[in-house]
Amino acid sequence: MLDLVLHNGAILTQAAPPRAEAVGVRNGRIAHVGNNTQVMAGTTARTRVIDLSGRTLVPGFNDAHAHIWKIGQLLTTMLDVRGTGSIDEIVRRVRAFSTRLPDGAWLLGRGYNEAALREQHAPTRDDLDRADPNRPIVLTRTCGHMCAVNSRALRLAGIDASTDAPYGGVIDRDERGEPTGVVRETAIGLINRVMPAPSASDYERMIVAALDHQLSLGITSSSDCGVRPQILEVYRALDANAALPSRVNVMPLRRVDGVPDPVPLPVRHVSDMLRVDTVKFLADGGLSGATAALSVDYRHEPKRGVLRFERGDLLSLCRESQQAGWRIATHAIGDVAIDQVLTVYESLGPHPGGLAHRIEHFGLPDAAQLSRAARLSVIAVPQTIFLRSLGRNFRSYLPDAFIPRTYPIRAMLDAGIRVALSSDAPVVEDDNPLVGMMAAITRKDDGGHAIAAEQAITAEEALYAYTMGGAIATGDEANRGSIEPGKWADFAILSQNPLDAAPEALPSITVDMTFVAGRVAFER
Ligand SMILES: [Zn+2]
């Protein structure tokens, strides 16, 4: 007896055969895939039958690299300044938001991008003091690798002209040596240390809000790439209470900025809805804020970014993690960071459980690094969606020689590397997988400029990377990522077939319904 049948559609299975007309579901899993007659034969009076009327059914999208609780923070308690065009506008919005907060409470915001600001620089402590000098203010850059804070926050954090930045961090200073209010990479830990942490129920609200948002985009599996112990406990409690609306791969951090000692390895945990079996490290910074570690100077300033680890330190933490059976996912964007991570992965030798490690972003590899990654069976988790929303930063910050190898997805696939596409949201505001697919195909930024157009992939490859690719990167391709008998019934109904649409039309395709384990999790 089938619980659910979806028929009369274009079903893009991501398996063989690649197309079907109908799918039947029993007990949350896919029971049949085939033509209308075959699948309809299994229905009874109690089967829910949905006529797709020619619409398209895809496996639920997998956002293999996101920051779920941070997406939720912007949807709940945090000021969202993504899309602002000037520092004055930021100051106005911070001031208005401040009037709604209790006296003395920290004001947290996120999303400035200096390349999109008229002034072409980050807000300073003076700018933020203009907004409100009486409460601490912390504005995180859109990438999460830099913060702008006001004088009150600097004072509470004990940052002044005599403060040394921690290893892997930078405190920006003016001509007199005074902090400007901008802090980078591990120096953000100096602020985090004194900032009040959200409560468990705040985190719960953030996580559920973010997962509901993702379900509206057809995303049924996602990763929270880098969480502190407190947030991991919130995830475990949500799972124990069957309160996770979609499937999450949570990656605990081993190094937390502002905490001197490494975080001990937590207990691994794999259930239907929650996986905790991958640890996350960050080898360098971000490209859009020019903290990714390059072998040459950035175009706009004589700097080469930041390596956050000494190699030996990263190796020993990775070795301990691998020996305990964990998969490792390391953020590496610049060629120097990619080199460090590949060298560490090479030194680890084979994983005792046969797992492949991941490189997150993998922004600027050269041909030799692609071959090394392929030899190690590394899974690459890049973000084509960056090309669209951050392309202007890439063009103004990257030396010419790096442009042709910026997020080289074509070259990754040609080298035999398995690729999972993802958004890194809230680093980008629009985390719609169909926008990520469009960027993978067109390689165009939001001004229409192409970045390394020869690195384009096809719509078929992009859809696979957003579904099966994510399943592979999650280590769970047996249960998700394609529409095949035995797998979970996680799907999205799309208004149009993304493989037939013009690339520019992909973002206008709507998600009509999203299913998790055969149950409707979102309906337009
Ligand atoms: Zn990230």
Coordinates of C-alpha atoms and ligand atoms in Angstrom, one line a residue:
M1 CA 0.0 0.0 0.0
L2 CA 1.4 3.4 -1.0
D3 CA 0.9 6.4 1.3
L4 CA 1.7 9.0 -1.4
V5 CA 1.9 9.0 -5.1
L6 CA 3.1 11.9 -7.3
H7 CA 2.4 11.3 -10.9
N8 CA 2.1 12.8 -14.3
G9 CA 5.3 14.8 -14.0
A10 CA 8.9 15.2 -15.2
I11 CA 10.8 13.4 -12.5
L12 CA 14.5 14.2 -12.6
T13 CA 15.8 11.2 -10.6
Q14 CA 19.6 11.9 -10.6
A15 CA 20.0 8.2 -11.0
A16 CA 19.4 5.7 -13.8
P17 CA 17.1 6.0 -15.6
P18 CA 17.3 9.8 -15.4
R19 CA 13.6 10.5 -16.0
A20 CA 10.4 9.0 -14.7
E21 CA 6.7 10.0 -14.7
A22 CA 5.6 8.9 -11.2
V23 CA 6.9 8.0 -7.8
G24 CA 5.3 6.1 -4.9
V25 CA 6.1 6.5 -1.2
R26 CA 5.6 4.1 1.7
N27 CA 6.6 4.8 5.3
G28 CA 8.6 7.9 4.4
R29 CA 10.7 6.1 1.8
I30 CA 10.5 5.8 -2.0
A31 CA 8.8 2.5 -2.9
H32 CA 8.4 2.9 -6.7
V33 CA 9.7 5.0 -9.5
G34 CA 8.4 4.5 -13.0
N35 CA 5.7 5.4 -15.5
N36 CA 2.2 6.5 -14.4
T37 CA 0.6 3.2 -15.0
Q38 CA 3.1 1.2 -13.0
V39 CA 3.1 3.4 -10.0
M40 CA -0.6 4.1 -10.0
A41 CA -1.2 0.4 -9.8
G42 CA 0.0 0.5 -6.2
T43 CA -2.5 3.1 -5.0
T44 CA -5.5 2.3 -2.7
A45 CA -8.3 4.4 -1.4
R46 CA -6.0 5.7 1.4
T47 CA -3.2 6.8 -0.9
R48 CA -2.7 10.5 -1.3
V49 CA -2.4 11.2 -5.0
I50 CA -0.8 14.4 -6.2
D51 CA -1.1 15.2 -9.9
L52 CA 2.0 17.0 -11.0
S53 CA 0.3 18.1 -14.2
G54 CA 3.5 18.2 -16.1
R55 CA 5.5 20.0 -13.3
T56 CA 8.9 18.8 -12.3
L57 CA 9.9 16.8 -9.3
V58 CA 13.5 16.9 -8.1
P59 CA 15.2 15.3 -5.1
G60 CA 15.2 17.8 -2.2
F61 CA 18.1 20.2 -2.6
N62 CA 21.1 19.8 -0.4
D63 CA 22.8 23.0 0.8
A64 CA 26.1 21.3 1.6
H65 CA 27.7 24.3 3.2
A66 CA 25.6 26.9 5.1
H67 CA 25.5 28.4 8.6
I68 CA 22.0 27.5 9.6
W69 CA 21.8 29.2 13.0
K70 CA 23.3 32.4 11.6
I71 CA 20.7 32.4 8.8
G72 CA 18.2 32.1 11.6
Q73 CA 19.8 34.8 13.7
L74 CA 19.2 37.3 10.8
L75 CA 15.6 36.0 10.6
T76 CA 15.0 36.6 14.4
T77 CA 17.2 38.8 16.6
M78 CA 19.9 40.4 14.4
L79 CA 19.9 43.5 12.3
D80 CA 20.3 42.6 8.6
V81 CA 22.3 45.3 6.7
R82 CA 22.9 43.2 3.6
G83 CA 22.2 45.3 0.5
T84 CA 23.0 48.7 2.1
G85 CA 24.7 51.2 -0.2
S86 CA 26.5 53.6 2.1
I87 CA 27.9 54.0 5.6
D88 CA 25.3 56.7 6.3
E89 CA 22.5 54.3 5.5
I90 CA 24.1 51.7 7.9
V91 CA 24.3 54.3 10.6
R92 CA 20.7 55.2 10.1
R93 CA 19.6 51.6 10.3
V94 CA 21.7 50.9 13.3
R95 CA 20.3 53.9 15.1
A96 CA 16.7 53.0 14.4
F97 CA 17.3 49.4 15.5
S98 CA 19.0 50.6 18.7
T99 CA 15.8 52.4 19.8
R100 CA 14.0 49.0 19.9
L101 CA 16.6 47.3 22.3
P102 CA 16.7 47.5 26.1
D103 CA 19.3 49.8 27.6
G104 CA 22.8 48.4 27.6
A105 CA 22.0 45.4 25.4
W106 CA 24.5 44.5 22.7
L107 CA 23.4 45.5 19.2
L108 CA 24.4 42.8 16.7
G109 CA 24.1 43.2 12.9
R110 CA 25.5 41.5 9.9
G111 CA 25.9 41.9 6.2
Y112 CA 28.0 45.0 5.2
N113 CA 30.2 44.6 2.2
E114 CA 32.6 47.6 1.7
A115 CA 32.8 47.0 -2.0
A116 CA 29.1 47.7 -2.3
L117 CA 29.3 50.9 -0.1
R118 CA 29.7 54.3 -1.6
E119 CA 32.7 55.0 0.7
Q120 CA 34.4 51.8 -0.4
H121 CA 35.6 51.0 3.2
A122 CA 34.2 49.3 6.3
P123 CA 32.3 51.3 8.9
T124 CA 34.7 52.5 11.7
R125 CA 34.2 52.8 15.4
D126 CA 33.5 56.5 14.8
D127 CA 30.7 55.7 12.3
L128 CA 29.2 53.3 14.8
D129 CA 29.6 55.7 17.7
R130 CA 27.6 58.2 15.6
A131 CA 24.8 55.5 15.5
D132 CA 24.9 54.9 19.3
P133 CA 27.8 55.4 21.6
N134 CA 26.0 54.1 24.7
R135 CA 25.6 50.4 23.9
P136 CA 28.2 48.0 22.4
I137 CA 27.6 47.5 18.6
V138 CA 29.1 44.7 16.6
L139 CA 28.5 44.6 12.8
T140 CA 29.7 41.4 11.2
R141 CA 30.9 41.7 7.6
T142 CA 28.8 39.7 5.1
C143 CA 31.5 37.0 5.0
G144 CA 31.7 36.5 8.8
H145 CA 35.5 36.9 8.8
M146 CA 35.6 40.6 9.8
C147 CA 33.7 42.8 12.3
A148 CA 33.2 46.5 12.7
V149 CA 32.6 47.5 16.3
N150 CA 32.0 50.8 18.2
S151 CA 34.2 52.3 21.0
R152 CA 31.9 50.8 23.7
A153 CA 32.5 47.3 22.3
L154 CA 36.2 47.8 22.0
R155 CA 36.4 49.0 25.6
L156 CA 34.4 46.0 26.9
A157 CA 36.7 43.7 24.9
G158 CA 39.7 45.4 26.3
I159 CA 41.1 46.3 22.9
D160 CA 43.2 49.4 22.8
A161 CA 46.5 50.7 21.2
S162 CA 48.5 48.2 23.3
T163 CA 46.5 45.1 22.5
D164 CA 48.3 42.4 20.4
A165 CA 46.1 40.5 17.9
P166 CA 46.0 36.7 18.5
Y167 CA 47.7 34.4 16.0
G168 CA 45.7 34.3 12.8
G169 CA 44.0 37.6 13.5
V170 CA 44.3 41.3 12.7
I171 CA 43.3 44.5 14.7
D172 CA 43.1 47.3 12.1
R173 CA 44.8 50.5 13.4
D174 CA 45.0 54.2 12.4
E175 CA 48.2 56.2 12.0
R176 CA 48.4 56.7 15.8
G177 CA 48.1 53.0 16.4
E178 CA 44.6 53.2 17.8
P179 CA 42.1 50.5 16.8
T180 CA 39.8 51.7 14.0
G181 CA 37.0 49.3 15.1
V182 CA 37.6 46.7 12.4
V183 CA 38.9 43.3 13.6
R184 CA 39.6 40.3 11.4
E185 CA 39.7 36.5 11.7
T186 CA 40.7 35.1 15.1
A187 CA 40.8 38.7 16.6
I188 CA 37.0 38.5 16.4
G189 CA 37.4 36.1 19.3
L190 CA 38.4 39.1 21.6
I191 CA 34.9 40.5 21.0
N192 CA 33.0 37.1 21.1
R193 CA 34.6 36.4 24.5
V194 CA 32.8 39.3 26.2
M195 CA 29.6 39.2 24.2
P196 CA 26.6 37.6 26.0
A197 CA 25.7 34.2 24.3
P198 CA 22.1 33.6 23.1
S199 CA 20.1 31.2 25.2
A200 CA 19.2 27.7 24.1
S201 CA 15.7 28.7 23.3
D202 CA 17.0 31.6 21.2
Y203 CA 19.2 29.2 19.3
E204 CA 16.2 26.8 18.8
R205 CA 14.1 29.6 17.3
M206 CA 17.0 30.6 15.0
I207 CA 17.5 27.0 13.8
V208 CA 13.9 26.3 13.1
A209 CA 13.3 29.6 11.4
A210 CA 16.3 28.9 9.1
L211 CA 15.2 25.4 8.3
D212 CA 11.7 26.6 7.4
H213 CA 13.2 29.2 5.2
Q214 CA 15.3 26.6 3.4
L215 CA 12.3 24.3 3.0
S216 CA 10.6 27.2 1.1
L217 CA 13.5 26.9 -1.4
G218 CA 13.1 23.1 -1.7
I219 CA 16.1 22.4 0.5
T220 CA 15.5 19.3 2.6
S221 CA 19.1 18.7 3.7
S222 CA 21.6 21.2 4.8
S223 CA 24.8 21.6 6.8
D224 CA 25.6 23.9 9.7
C225 CA 29.3 24.3 9.1
G226 CA 31.0 25.2 12.3
V227 CA 29.2 25.3 15.6
R228 CA 30.2 25.8 19.2
P229 CA 29.4 23.1 21.8
Q230 CA 26.3 25.0 23.1
I231 CA 24.7 25.0 19.7
L232 CA 25.5 21.3 19.1
E233 CA 23.5 20.6 22.3
V234 CA 20.6 22.5 21.0
Y235 CA 20.6 20.4 17.8
R236 CA 20.7 17.2 19.8
A237 CA 17.8 18.4 21.9
L238 CA 15.8 19.3 18.8
D239 CA 16.5 15.9 17.3
A240 CA 15.5 14.1 20.5
N241 CA 12.2 16.0 20.5
A242 CA 11.6 15.3 16.8
A243 CA 11.5 19.0 16.3
L244 CA 13.9 19.3 13.3
P245 CA 11.8 20.1 10.2
S246 CA 14.5 18.9 7.8
R247 CA 17.8 17.0 7.8
V248 CA 20.9 18.7 9.2
N249 CA 24.6 17.8 9.1
V250 CA 26.1 19.7 12.0
M251 CA 29.8 20.2 12.0
P252 CA 31.4 21.0 15.4
L253 CA 34.4 23.3 15.5
R254 CA 37.6 22.2 17.2
R255 CA 38.9 25.7 17.4
V256 CA 36.6 28.5 18.6
D257 CA 37.8 32.1 18.2
G258 CA 38.4 33.6 21.6
V259 CA 38.8 30.2 23.3
P260 CA 42.4 29.3 23.9
D261 CA 42.2 25.5 24.0
P262 CA 40.9 23.3 21.3
V263 CA 37.3 22.0 21.8
P264 CA 37.4 18.3 22.8
L265 CA 35.8 15.9 20.2
P266 CA 32.1 15.6 20.9
V267 CA 30.2 12.3 20.8
R268 CA 29.3 11.3 17.2
H269 CA 25.6 11.0 16.4
V270 CA 23.8 9.8 13.3
S271 CA 20.0 9.7 13.2
D272 CA 17.5 10.1 10.3
M273 CA 17.4 13.9 10.8
L274 CA 20.7 14.8 12.4
R275 CA 24.3 13.9 11.5
V276 CA 27.2 14.9 13.7
D277 CA 30.2 13.1 12.2
T278 CA 32.2 15.8 10.5
V279 CA 34.5 18.3 12.3
K280 CA 35.1 21.8 10.8
F281 CA 38.4 23.8 10.6
L282 CA 39.1 27.1 9.0
A283 CA 42.5 27.4 7.3
D284 CA 42.2 31.0 6.1
G285 CA 39.8 33.9 5.6
G286 CA 37.4 35.0 2.9
L287 CA 37.9 36.1 -0.6
S288 CA 35.4 38.9 -0.7
G289 CA 37.0 40.6 2.3
A290 CA 40.6 39.8 1.1
T291 CA 41.6 37.7 4.1
A292 CA 41.9 34.4 2.1
A293 CA 45.6 33.4 2.1
L294 CA 47.2 34.1 -1.4
S295 CA 50.7 33.5 -2.6
V296 CA 50.8 37.0 -4.1
D297 CA 49.5 40.4 -3.0
Y298 CA 45.9 41.3 -3.5
R299 CA 45.2 43.8 -6.3
H300 CA 44.0 46.6 -4.0
E301 CA 46.5 46.4 -1.1
P302 CA 49.9 44.9 -0.5
K303 CA 48.6 42.1 1.7
R304 CA 48.3 38.3 1.2
G305 CA 45.5 37.4 3.6
V306 CA 45.6 35.3 6.8
L307 CA 46.5 31.7 7.6
R308 CA 44.6 30.9 10.8
F309 CA 46.7 27.8 11.7
E310 CA 50.3 26.8 12.0
R311 CA 50.5 23.6 9.9
G312 CA 51.6 21.4 12.8
D313 CA 48.7 22.6 15.0
L314 CA 46.2 21.8 12.2
L315 CA 47.7 18.5 11.5
S316 CA 47.6 17.3 15.1
L317 CA 43.9 18.3 15.5
C318 CA 43.1 16.6 12.2
R319 CA 45.0 13.5 13.1
E320 CA 43.2 13.2 16.4
S321 CA 39.8 13.7 14.7
Q322 CA 40.5 11.2 11.9
Q323 CA 41.7 8.5 14.4
A324 CA 38.5 8.9 16.3
G325 CA 36.6 8.2 13.0
W326 CA 35.5 11.8 12.1
R327 CA 35.3 13.2 8.6
I328 CA 37.1 16.5 8.3
A329 CA 35.9 19.6 6.5
T330 CA 38.4 22.4 6.2
H331 CA 37.7 25.9 4.9
A332 CA 40.4 26.8 2.4
I333 CA 40.1 29.5 -0.3
G334 CA 43.5 31.0 -1.1
D335 CA 46.1 28.9 -2.9
V336 CA 48.4 29.0 0.2
A337 CA 45.6 27.7 2.5
I338 CA 44.7 25.0 -0.1
D339 CA 48.3 23.9 -0.1
Q340 CA 48.4 23.7 3.7
V341 CA 45.2 21.7 3.8
L342 CA 46.2 19.3 1.1
T343 CA 49.6 18.8 2.8
V344 CA 47.8 18.0 6.1
Y345 CA 45.4 15.6 4.4
E346 CA 48.3 13.9 2.6
S347 CA 50.1 13.5 5.9
L348 CA 47.0 11.9 7.6
G349 CA 47.1 8.8 5.4
P350 CA 44.0 6.7 4.8
H351 CA 41.0 7.2 7.0
P352 CA 40.3 4.2 9.3
G353 CA 36.6 4.2 8.2
G354 CA 37.4 4.9 4.5
L355 CA 35.9 8.4 4.6
A356 CA 36.9 11.1 2.2
H357 CA 37.6 14.6 3.7
R358 CA 36.2 17.8 2.4
I359 CA 37.6 21.1 1.4
E360 CA 35.1 23.9 1.8
H361 CA 35.0 26.7 -0.8
F362 CA 38.2 25.5 -2.6
G363 CA 38.2 29.0 -4.2
L364 CA 41.5 29.3 -6.0
P365 CA 43.2 26.0 -6.7
D366 CA 45.8 25.6 -9.4
A367 CA 46.0 22.6 -11.7
A368 CA 48.5 20.7 -9.5
Q369 CA 46.3 21.2 -6.4
L370 CA 43.3 19.9 -8.3
S371 CA 45.3 16.7 -9.1
R372 CA 46.4 16.3 -5.5
A373 CA 42.8 16.8 -4.3
A374 CA 41.6 14.2 -6.9
R375 CA 44.3 11.7 -5.7
L376 CA 43.1 12.1 -2.1
S377 CA 39.4 11.7 -3.2
V378 CA 38.7 15.1 -1.5
I379 CA 35.1 16.2 -1.8
A380 CA 35.0 19.9 -2.9
V381 CA 32.2 22.1 -1.5
P382 CA 32.4 25.4 -3.5
Q383 CA 29.8 28.2 -3.9
T384 CA 29.0 29.3 -7.5
I385 CA 26.4 31.6 -5.9
F386 CA 29.4 33.8 -4.8
L387 CA 30.1 34.6 -8.4
R388 CA 26.8 36.3 -8.6
S389 CA 26.7 38.2 -5.3
L390 CA 30.4 38.8 -4.6
G391 CA 31.8 38.9 -8.2
R392 CA 32.5 42.6 -7.9
N393 CA 34.7 42.0 -4.9
F394 CA 36.6 39.2 -6.8
R395 CA 37.2 41.5 -9.7
S396 CA 38.4 44.4 -7.6
Y397 CA 40.6 42.4 -5.1
L398 CA 42.0 39.5 -7.1
P399 CA 45.2 39.7 -9.1
D400 CA 44.6 39.0 -12.9
A401 CA 46.3 35.7 -12.8
F402 CA 43.8 34.4 -10.3
I403 CA 40.6 35.3 -12.1
P404 CA 40.6 32.3 -14.5
R405 CA 40.9 29.9 -11.6
T406 CA 38.2 31.5 -9.4
Y407 CA 35.8 28.7 -8.3
P408 CA 36.9 26.5 -11.2
I409 CA 34.0 24.0 -11.1
R410 CA 34.6 22.8 -14.7
A411 CA 38.2 22.0 -13.9
M412 CA 37.2 20.3 -10.6
L413 CA 34.8 18.0 -12.4
D414 CA 37.3 17.3 -15.2
A415 CA 39.9 16.4 -12.6
G416 CA 37.5 13.8 -11.3
I417 CA 36.7 15.6 -8.0
R418 CA 33.3 15.1 -6.5
V419 CA 31.6 18.5 -6.1
A420 CA 28.7 19.6 -3.8
L421 CA 27.3 23.1 -4.6
S422 CA 26.1 25.2 -1.7
S423 CA 25.4 28.8 -0.6
D424 CA 27.4 29.5 2.5
A425 CA 24.3 31.6 3.6
P426 CA 24.1 34.0 5.3
V427 CA 27.3 35.1 3.5
V428 CA 25.0 35.5 0.5
E429 CA 21.5 36.9 0.9
D430 CA 19.8 34.9 -1.8
D431 CA 20.5 31.3 -1.0
N432 CA 18.1 29.9 -3.6
P433 CA 19.8 26.8 -5.2
L434 CA 18.3 27.7 -8.5
V435 CA 20.3 31.0 -8.3
G436 CA 23.4 28.9 -7.5
M437 CA 22.6 26.8 -10.5
M438 CA 22.3 29.8 -12.8
A439 CA 25.6 31.2 -11.6
A440 CA 27.3 27.8 -12.2
I441 CA 26.0 27.8 -15.8
T442 CA 26.5 31.5 -16.6
R443 CA 29.4 32.4 -14.3
K444 CA 27.9 36.0 -14.3
D445 CA 27.9 38.4 -11.4
D446 CA 24.8 40.6 -10.6
G447 CA 26.1 43.3 -13.0
G448 CA 26.3 40.8 -15.9
H449 CA 30.1 40.4 -15.9
A450 CA 31.3 36.9 -16.5
I451 CA 34.1 35.5 -14.2
A452 CA 36.1 32.7 -15.8
A453 CA 33.3 31.8 -18.3
E454 CA 35.2 28.7 -19.4
Q455 CA 34.7 27.2 -15.9
A456 CA 30.9 26.9 -16.6
I457 CA 29.1 23.6 -16.0
T458 CA 25.9 22.3 -17.5
A459 CA 22.4 22.5 -15.9
E460 CA 22.5 18.7 -15.4
E461 CA 25.8 18.9 -13.6
A462 CA 24.7 21.8 -11.4
L463 CA 21.5 20.0 -10.4
Y464 CA 23.4 16.8 -9.6
A465 CA 25.9 18.9 -7.5
Y466 CA 23.0 20.5 -5.5
T467 CA 21.4 17.1 -4.8
M468 CA 23.6 13.9 -5.1
G469 CA 26.7 16.0 -4.6
G470 CA 25.5 17.2 -1.3
A471 CA 24.4 13.7 -0.3
I472 CA 27.9 12.4 -1.0
A473 CA 29.5 15.3 0.9
T474 CA 27.2 14.4 3.8
G475 CA 28.3 10.8 3.6
D476 CA 24.7 9.7 3.2
E477 CA 24.2 8.9 -0.5
A478 CA 22.5 5.6 0.4
N479 CA 19.5 7.5 1.9
R480 CA 19.2 10.8 0.0
G481 CA 20.2 12.8 -3.1
S482 CA 18.3 11.0 -5.8
I483 CA 14.8 9.6 -6.4
E484 CA 15.4 5.8 -6.2
P485 CA 13.6 3.1 -4.4
G486 CA 14.7 2.8 -0.8
K487 CA 15.8 6.4 -0.3
W488 CA 13.9 8.9 1.8
A489 CA 11.0 10.6 0.1
D490 CA 12.5 14.1 0.2
F491 CA 11.4 16.1 -2.9
A492 CA 10.6 19.5 -4.2
I493 CA 7.9 20.2 -6.8
L494 CA 9.2 22.9 -9.2
S495 CA 6.9 25.0 -11.5
Q496 CA 9.2 24.4 -14.4
N497 CA 11.9 22.0 -15.5
P498 CA 15.3 23.6 -14.6
L499 CA 17.0 21.5 -17.3
D500 CA 14.8 23.0 -20.0
A501 CA 14.8 26.6 -18.8
A502 CA 17.1 29.4 -20.0
P503 CA 19.7 29.9 -17.3
E504 CA 18.6 33.5 -16.6
A505 CA 15.0 32.1 -16.0
L506 CA 16.1 29.7 -13.3
P507 CA 15.4 32.1 -10.4
S508 CA 11.8 32.6 -11.5
I509 CA 11.0 28.9 -11.2
T510 CA 8.9 28.5 -8.0
V511 CA 9.0 25.7 -5.5
D512 CA 5.4 24.7 -5.1
M513 CA 5.8 22.0 -2.5
T514 CA 8.6 20.5 -0.4
F515 CA 8.4 17.0 1.1
V516 CA 10.5 15.5 3.9
A517 CA 10.1 11.7 4.4
G518 CA 6.9 11.9 2.3
R519 CA 5.3 14.6 4.4
V520 CA 4.5 18.1 3.2
A521 CA 7.0 20.3 4.8
F522 CA 6.3 23.4 2.7
E523 CA 3.5 24.4 0.4
R524 CA 3.3 27.7 -1.5
Ligands
ZN1 ZN 31.1 29.1 5.7

